[in-house]
Coordinates of C-alpha atoms and ligand atoms in Angstrom, one line a residue:
X464 CA 0.0 0.0 0.0
X465 CA 1.2 3.5 -0.7
X466 CA 1.9 5.4 2.5
X467 CA -0.5 8.2 1.5
X468 CA -3.4 5.9 2.0
X469 CA -2.5 4.9 5.6
X470 CA -5.2 7.2 7.0
X471 CA -7.8 4.9 5.4
X472 CA -6.5 2.1 7.6
X473 CA -6.5 3.9 10.9
X474 CA -8.8 2.1 13.4
X475 CA -11.6 4.0 15.3
X476 CA -12.9 2.8 18.7
X477 CA -16.7 2.6 18.9
X478 CA -18.5 3.0 22.1
X479 CA -19.9 -0.5 21.7
X480 CA -18.8 -3.5 19.7
X481 CA -15.0 -2.8 19.6
X482 CA -13.3 -0.9 16.9
X483 CA -13.6 -0.3 13.2
X484 CA -10.4 -1.6 11.7
X485 CA -10.5 0.8 8.8
X486 CA -12.3 3.8 7.4
X487 CA -14.3 2.0 4.8
X488 CA -18.1 1.2 4.9
X489 CA -20.5 -0.3 2.5
X490 CA -23.6 1.8 2.1
X491 CA -27.0 0.3 2.8
X492 CA -28.4 -0.8 -0.6
X493 CA -31.6 -2.7 -1.4
X494 CA -30.4 -5.2 -4.0
X495 CA -33.8 -6.7 -5.0
X496 CA -33.0 -10.3 -4.2
X497 CA -35.3 -11.1 -1.2
X498 CA -38.0 -13.7 -1.4
X499 CA -41.1 -11.8 -2.5
X500 CA -43.4 -14.0 -0.4
X501 CA -41.6 -13.5 2.9
X502 CA -39.0 -10.8 2.5
X503 CA -36.3 -13.2 3.7
X504 CA -32.8 -13.2 2.2
X505 CA -32.2 -15.7 -0.6
X506 CA -29.1 -17.4 -1.8
X507 CA -28.5 -14.5 -4.1
X508 CA -28.3 -12.1 -1.2
X509 CA -25.9 -14.4 0.6
X510 CA -23.6 -14.7 -2.4
X511 CA -23.7 -11.0 -3.0
X512 CA -22.5 -10.3 0.5
X513 CA -19.9 -13.1 0.6
X514 CA -18.4 -11.4 -2.5
X515 CA -18.3 -8.1 -0.6
X516 CA -17.2 -9.4 2.8
X517 CA -13.8 -7.7 2.4
X518 CA -15.1 -4.5 1.0
X519 CA -15.1 -2.6 4.3
X520 CA -15.1 -3.2 8.1
X521 CA -18.6 -1.8 8.4
X522 CA -21.0 -3.6 6.1
X523 CA -24.6 -2.6 6.0
X524 CA -27.6 -4.5 4.5
X525 CA -30.1 -2.7 2.4
X526 CA -33.2 -1.4 4.2
X527 CA -35.0 -4.2 6.0
X528 CA -38.7 -3.5 6.6
X529 CA -39.9 -4.1 10.2
X530 CA -43.5 -5.0 9.5
X531 CA -45.3 -7.2 7.0
X532 CA -46.6 -5.7 3.7
X533 CA -45.1 -2.2 4.1
X534 CA -42.3 -2.6 1.6
X535 CA -41.5 -0.4 -1.4
X536 CA -40.5 -3.3 -3.6
X537 CA -41.5 -7.0 -3.6
X538 CA -37.8 -8.1 -3.4
X539 CA -36.9 -5.8 -0.5
X540 CA -35.8 -7.5 2.7
X541 CA -38.3 -7.8 5.6
X542 CA -38.0 -9.1 9.2
X543 CA -41.1 -9.3 11.3
X544 CA -41.2 -12.9 12.8
X545 CA -38.9 -14.9 14.9
X546 CA -38.9 -17.8 12.5
X547 CA -37.0 -15.7 10.0
X548 CA -34.0 -15.4 12.3
X549 CA -32.4 -18.6 11.1
X550 CA -32.2 -17.5 7.5
X551 CA -30.9 -14.1 8.5
X552 CA -28.2 -15.8 10.5
X553 CA -26.8 -17.1 7.1
X554 CA -26.7 -13.5 5.9
X555 CA -24.9 -12.4 9.0
X556 CA -22.4 -15.2 8.6
X557 CA -21.7 -14.3 5.0
X558 CA -21.1 -10.6 5.9
X559 CA -18.8 -11.5 8.8
X560 CA -16.9 -14.3 6.9
X561 CA -13.8 -12.1 6.7
X562 CA -14.0 -10.4 10.1
X563 CA -16.1 -7.4 9.2
X564 CA -19.0 -6.1 11.2
X565 CA -22.6 -6.9 10.0
X566 CA -25.1 -4.1 10.5
X567 CA -28.7 -4.5 9.5
X568 CA -30.5 -1.3 8.3
X569 CA -34.0 -1.3 9.8
X570 CA -36.7 0.7 8.0
X571 CA -40.4 1.6 7.8
X572 CA -40.9 3.2 4.3
X573 CA -44.2 4.9 5.4
X574 CA -45.8 6.5 2.3
X575 CA -43.1 5.0 0.1
X576 CA -44.4 1.5 0.7
X577 CA -45.7 1.2 -2.8
X578 CA -45.6 -2.6 -3.0
X579 CA -47.3 -3.0 0.5
X580 CA -50.0 -0.7 -0.8
X581 CA -50.4 -2.8 -3.9
X582 CA -51.0 -5.9 -1.7
X583 CA -53.1 -4.4 1.1
X584 CA -54.4 -1.1 -0.3
X585 CA -52.6 0.8 2.4
X586 CA -49.4 2.8 2.6
X587 CA -49.0 4.5 6.0
X588 CA -47.9 8.1 6.7
X589 CA -47.9 10.6 9.6
X590 CA -50.7 12.6 7.9
X591 CA -53.2 11.7 5.1
X592 CA -51.9 14.2 2.6
X593 CA -52.6 13.8 -1.1
X594 CA -48.9 13.8 -2.2
X595 CA -48.7 14.9 -5.8
X596 CA -45.9 12.5 -6.6
X597 CA -47.8 9.3 -5.4
X598 CA -50.3 7.4 -7.4
X599 CA -52.1 6.1 -4.4
X600 CA -53.7 7.6 -1.2
X601 CA -51.9 7.3 2.1
X602 CA -53.4 6.1 5.4
X603 CA -52.7 8.2 8.5
X604 CA -51.2 6.1 11.3
X605 CA -53.2 6.3 14.6
X606 CA -51.4 7.3 17.8
X607 CA -51.4 3.6 18.9
X608 CA -50.2 2.4 15.6
X609 CA -47.3 4.8 15.8
X610 CA -46.3 3.3 19.2
X611 CA -46.6 -0.2 17.6
X612 CA -44.1 0.9 14.8
X613 CA -41.8 2.1 17.6
X614 CA -42.0 -1.3 19.2
X615 CA -41.5 -3.1 15.9
X616 CA -38.3 -1.3 15.3
X617 CA -37.0 -2.7 18.6
X618 CA -38.2 -6.2 17.7
X619 CA -36.5 -6.1 14.3
X620 CA -33.3 -5.0 16.1
X621 CA -33.6 -7.9 18.6
X622 CA -34.1 -10.4 15.8
X623 CA -31.1 -9.2 13.9
X624 CA -28.9 -9.5 17.0
X625 CA -30.2 -13.0 17.7
X626 CA -29.3 -13.8 14.1
X627 CA -25.7 -12.8 14.8
X628 CA -25.6 -9.3 13.4
X629 CA -23.2 -7.0 15.3
X630 CA -25.7 -4.2 15.2
X631 CA -28.3 -2.2 13.4
X632 CA -28.7 1.1 11.7
X633 CA -32.0 3.0 12.2
X634 CA -33.0 4.4 8.8
X635 CA -34.0 7.9 9.5
X636 CA -33.2 9.2 6.0
X637 CA -34.3 9.2 2.3
X638 CA -37.9 10.3 2.9
X639 CA -39.0 7.2 4.7
X640 CA -41.3 7.1 7.7
X641 CA -38.9 8.6 10.3
X642 CA -38.0 11.5 8.0
X643 CA -41.7 11.9 7.2
X644 CA -42.4 12.5 10.9
X645 CA -39.6 15.0 11.1
X646 CA -40.7 16.9 8.0
X647 CA -43.0 19.9 8.4
X648 CA -44.2 19.2 4.9
X649 CA -45.3 15.6 5.6
X650 CA -46.3 15.8 9.2
X651 CA -49.3 17.9 10.0
X652 CA -50.4 16.0 13.1
X653 CA -51.5 17.7 16.3
X654 CA -50.7 15.0 18.9
X655 CA -47.6 13.7 20.6
X656 CA -46.1 13.1 17.2
X657 CA -46.5 16.5 15.6
X658 CA -47.7 20.1 15.9
X659 CA -44.4 21.7 16.7
X660 CA -40.8 21.3 15.8
X661 CA -40.1 19.6 19.2
X662 CA -42.9 17.2 18.6
X663 CA -41.8 16.4 15.1
X664 CA -38.6 15.1 16.6
X665 CA -40.5 12.7 18.9
X666 CA -40.8 9.8 16.5
X667 CA -37.1 9.7 15.7
X668 CA -36.2 10.0 19.4
X669 CA -38.7 7.3 20.6
X670 CA -37.5 4.8 17.9
X671 CA -33.9 5.4 18.8
X672 CA -34.7 5.0 22.5
X673 CA -36.6 1.7 21.9
X674 CA -33.9 0.3 19.6
X675 CA -31.1 1.1 22.0
X676 CA -33.0 -0.4 24.9
X677 CA -34.0 -3.6 23.2
X678 CA -30.7 -4.0 21.3
X679 CA -28.5 -3.6 24.4
X680 CA -30.7 -5.9 26.4
X681 CA -30.1 -8.5 23.8
X682 CA -26.4 -7.8 23.5
X683 CA -24.6 -5.1 25.6
X684 CA -22.1 -4.7 22.8
X685 CA -24.6 -4.1 20.1
X686 CA -23.6 -1.4 17.7
X687 CA -26.5 1.1 16.9
X688 CA -26.2 3.8 14.3
X689 CA -28.6 6.3 12.8
X690 CA -28.9 7.4 9.2
X691 CA -30.1 10.9 8.5
X692 CA -30.7 13.0 5.4
X693 CA -29.3 16.4 6.5
X694 CA -31.9 18.5 4.7
X695 CA -35.3 18.2 3.1
X696 CA -35.6 21.0 0.6
X697 CA -37.1 21.0 -2.8
X698 CA -37.3 24.5 -4.2
X699 CA -40.0 26.3 -2.2
X700 CA -40.8 23.2 -0.2
X701 CA -38.9 23.1 3.1
X702 CA -39.4 20.0 5.1
X703 CA -36.5 20.8 7.4
X704 CA -33.2 22.6 7.1
X705 CA -29.6 21.6 8.0
X706 CA -30.0 23.7 11.2
X707 CA -33.1 21.7 12.1
X708 CA -31.1 18.5 11.6
X709 CA -28.4 19.7 13.9
X710 CA -31.0 20.1 16.7
X711 CA -32.2 16.6 16.0
X712 CA -28.7 15.2 15.9
X713 CA -28.0 16.7 19.3
X714 CA -31.1 15.0 20.7
X715 CA -30.2 11.7 19.2
X716 CA -26.6 11.9 20.5
X717 CA -27.8 12.5 24.0
X718 CA -28.6 8.8 23.7
X719 CA -25.9 6.1 23.5
X720 CA -25.5 5.8 19.7
X721 CA -22.3 4.5 18.1
X722 CA -22.3 6.3 14.8
X723 CA -24.1 8.8 12.6
X724 CA -24.5 8.0 8.9
X725 CA -25.2 10.8 6.4
X726 CA -27.3 10.2 3.3
X727 CA -28.2 12.3 0.3
X728 CA -26.3 15.4 1.3
X729 CA -27.8 17.6 -1.4
X730 CA -31.4 17.9 -0.4
X731 CA -32.5 14.4 0.0
X732 CA -33.2 13.6 -3.7
X733 CA -32.9 10.0 -4.4
X734 CA -31.2 10.6 -7.7
X735 CA -28.2 11.7 -9.6
X736 CA -26.1 14.5 -8.0
X737 CA -27.8 14.0 -4.7
X738 CA -25.0 12.1 -3.3
X739 CA -21.9 14.0 -2.7
X740 CA -20.1 14.4 0.6
X741 CA -19.0 17.8 -0.7
X742 CA -22.5 19.2 -1.3
X743 CA -23.1 22.7 0.0
X744 CA -26.1 23.3 2.3
X745 CA -29.1 24.9 0.6
X746 CA -30.3 27.1 3.4
X747 CA -28.7 28.8 6.4
X748 CA -25.5 30.7 6.9
X749 CA -23.2 27.8 6.5
X750 CA -20.2 28.3 4.2
X751 CA -18.8 24.7 4.4
X752 CA -20.1 21.5 2.9
X753 CA -23.0 19.7 4.7
X754 CA -20.8 16.8 5.8
X755 CA -18.2 19.0 7.3
X756 CA -20.7 21.2 9.1
X757 CA -22.1 18.0 10.7
X758 CA -18.7 16.5 11.4
X759 CA -17.7 19.7 13.2
X760 CA -21.0 19.9 15.0
X761 CA -20.7 16.2 16.2
X762 CA -17.2 17.1 17.4
X763 CA -16.0 13.5 17.8
X764 CA -19.0 12.4 20.0
X765 CA -19.4 9.5 17.5
X766 CA -17.8 8.7 14.1
X767 CA -19.6 10.3 11.2
X768 CA -20.0 8.1 8.2
X769 CA -20.3 9.9 4.9
X770 CA -21.1 8.8 1.3
X771 CA -21.8 10.1 -2.1
X772 CA -19.8 9.6 -5.3
X773 CA -16.7 8.2 -3.7
X774 CA -15.4 6.2 -6.6
X775 CA -11.6 6.0 -6.3
X776 CA -8.9 5.6 -3.6
X777 CA -8.2 9.3 -3.9
X778 CA -11.9 10.1 -3.4
X779 CA -12.0 7.9 -0.3
X780 CA -8.9 9.6 1.2
X781 CA -10.3 13.0 0.4
X782 CA -13.6 12.0 2.0
X783 CA -11.8 11.8 5.4
X784 CA -11.5 15.6 5.3
X785 CA -15.3 15.7 5.5
X786 CA -16.2 12.7 7.7
X787 CA -14.6 9.8 9.7
X788 CA -15.6 6.9 7.6
X789 CA -15.9 6.7 3.7
X790 CA -19.0 4.7 2.8
X791 CA -19.6 3.6 -0.8
X792 CA -22.6 2.2 -2.6
X793 CA -21.9 2.2 -6.4
X794 CA -18.3 1.3 -5.8
X795 CA -19.3 -1.7 -3.7
X796 CA -21.5 -2.9 -6.5
X797 CA -18.9 -2.4 -9.2
X798 CA -15.7 -3.3 -7.5
X799 CA -15.9 -5.4 -4.3
X800 CA -12.1 -5.5 -4.3
X801 CA -11.7 -1.7 -3.9
X802 CA -10.0 -1.9 -0.5
X803 CA -7.9 -5.0 -1.3
X804 CA -6.6 -3.2 -4.4
X805 CA -5.4 -0.2 -2.3
X806 CA -3.7 -2.6 0.1
X807 CA -2.0 -4.4 -2.8
X808 CA -0.8 -1.2 -4.3
X809 CA -3.1 -1.7 -7.3
X810 CA -5.6 1.1 -6.7
X811 CA -5.3 2.3 -10.3
X812 CA -7.1 -0.9 -11.4
X813 CA -10.3 0.1 -9.3
X814 CA -13.1 0.4 -11.8
X815 CA -16.8 1.4 -11.8
X816 CA -17.6 -0.5 -15.0
X817 CA -19.8 -3.5 -14.4
X818 CA -20.0 -4.5 -18.0
X819 CA -17.5 -7.3 -18.8
X820 CA -17.1 -8.1 -15.1
X821 CA -20.6 -9.4 -14.2
X822 CA -19.5 -13.1 -13.9
X823 CA -17.4 -12.2 -10.9
X824 CA -19.7 -9.7 -9.2
X825 CA -22.6 -11.8 -7.8
X826 CA -25.0 -9.0 -8.6
X827 CA -28.6 -10.1 -8.1
X828 CA -30.7 -10.3 -11.3
X829 CA -33.4 -8.1 -9.7
X830 CA -30.8 -5.3 -9.2
X831 CA -29.9 -5.4 -12.9
X832 CA -33.6 -5.4 -13.8
X833 CA -34.3 -2.4 -11.7
X834 CA -31.4 -0.5 -13.2
X835 CA -32.6 -1.4 -16.6
X836 CA -36.0 0.0 -15.8
X837 CA -34.1 3.2 -14.8
X838 CA -35.6 4.6 -11.5
X839 CA -33.1 7.3 -10.8
X840 CA -30.5 5.2 -8.9
X841 CA -26.9 6.5 -8.9
X842 CA -25.2 5.6 -12.1
X843 CA -23.3 2.4 -12.3
X844 CA -21.4 2.4 -15.6
X845 CA -22.2 -0.6 -17.7
X846 CA -25.2 -1.7 -15.7
X847 CA -27.6 0.1 -17.9
X848 CA -27.4 -0.4 -21.6
X849 CA -27.1 3.1 -23.1
Ligands
FMN2281 C1 -29.1 0.1 -5.6 C2 -29.2 1.1 -4.5 C3 -30.0 0.9 -3.4 C4 -30.0 1.7 -2.3 N1 -30.8 1.4 -1.2 C5 -30.6 2.1 -0.1 C6 -31.2 1.6 1.2 O1 -31.7 0.6 1.3 N2 -31.0 2.4 2.3 C7 -30.3 3.6 2.2 O2 -30.2 4.3 3.3 N3 -29.8 4.1 1.1 C8 -29.9 3.3 -0.1 N4 -29.2 3.7 -1.2 C9 -28.4 5.0 -1.2 C10 -26.9 4.6 -0.8 O3 -26.8 4.1 0.5 C11 -25.9 5.7 -1.0 O4 -26.3 6.8 -0.1 C12 -25.9 6.3 -2.4 O5 -25.8 5.2 -3.3 C13 -24.7 7.2 -2.5 O6 -23.4 6.6 -2.4 P1 -22.6 6.2 -3.8 O7 -22.4 7.4 -4.6 O8 -21.3 5.6 -3.2 O9 -23.4 5.1 -4.5 C14 -29.2 2.9 -2.3 C15 -28.4 3.2 -3.4 C16 -28.4 2.3 -4.5 C17 -27.4 2.5 -5.6

């Protein structure tokens, strides 16, 4: 390895679960391989992760839904019964087969649960708003149902830990239910869960409390992280600003979290250009990139994991100027040997071109299909026929 990359291999101590041996993470990514009938991982998921077990020390699954029939896609992972633990243990084993840490991302998609809505006629949301970008009506969660969702986040965490996962990441980003509760655009409630800025934070806080309580009761060393989209701004529509996020982050870090993971640093769009750890904030007086503002604000309380268009060894090294851990999505799909190539002094052979390499990549067929359909996922060269 070239000496200049040494910083990428400096360990960081976590509050729970030991240390991260290096500064690489694999972003949470739905890879469209789960069994549509049950949401359980299939052989395709397991092979995909085995192939990426050396990609990073911190490996995250794609979003795992925590209740039945709420998922966005039929091949998204789900975990809502104890009898699924056994098959999840195979996934944990594959992820940990080279000594990395396996983290399951737990999620409720809320209004984005298009497939669940197709099956049951219901997609849940904080408020029954007619969202112009949805082709279906949403169903407002009752107060009791919200508490049940909080409990189900905890249960999913417990099941993952029982399956041998080292920890979980609470998916508070990308416009899913937790973000929907935090957003003044999506949350128009007037109860414990909404009506003021303080109350719009309650759902994120209660889910975090519950997950921490249940996870640490199951395993005192459980790693618990939280993923946040730092801003929700689309033109005139302001769901929340970076300054709002900083207040929420403060509340979350009053609890015993192990890491903070930033997603979609340029406004929360799930599309091209939304992912860059160098993105500038859209509102407020900040003059530094979003990631750096958050890193400085967190001030070493927990490691900050950042992502977005990190595509080369030089990018990964540069990312450490903006965060503590460089997390990669597209690069993990395209070149699972990214880190090993840096170690072997062959970083110039790192590539983002899937075409011509598919035999060796163990990419699930469903992932390639979704890319071919083109739904605004970050570009993977060669995955889409141009
Ligand atoms: C195929 C695909 C699936 C994704 N699924 C998730 C997900 O389940 N949870 C999540 O938080 N982000 C998800 N993302 C976003 C990534 O975690 C990441 O933030 C984004 O791809 C930017 O990083 P990159 O430029 O290195 O790919 C997904 C991205 C891709 C490409």
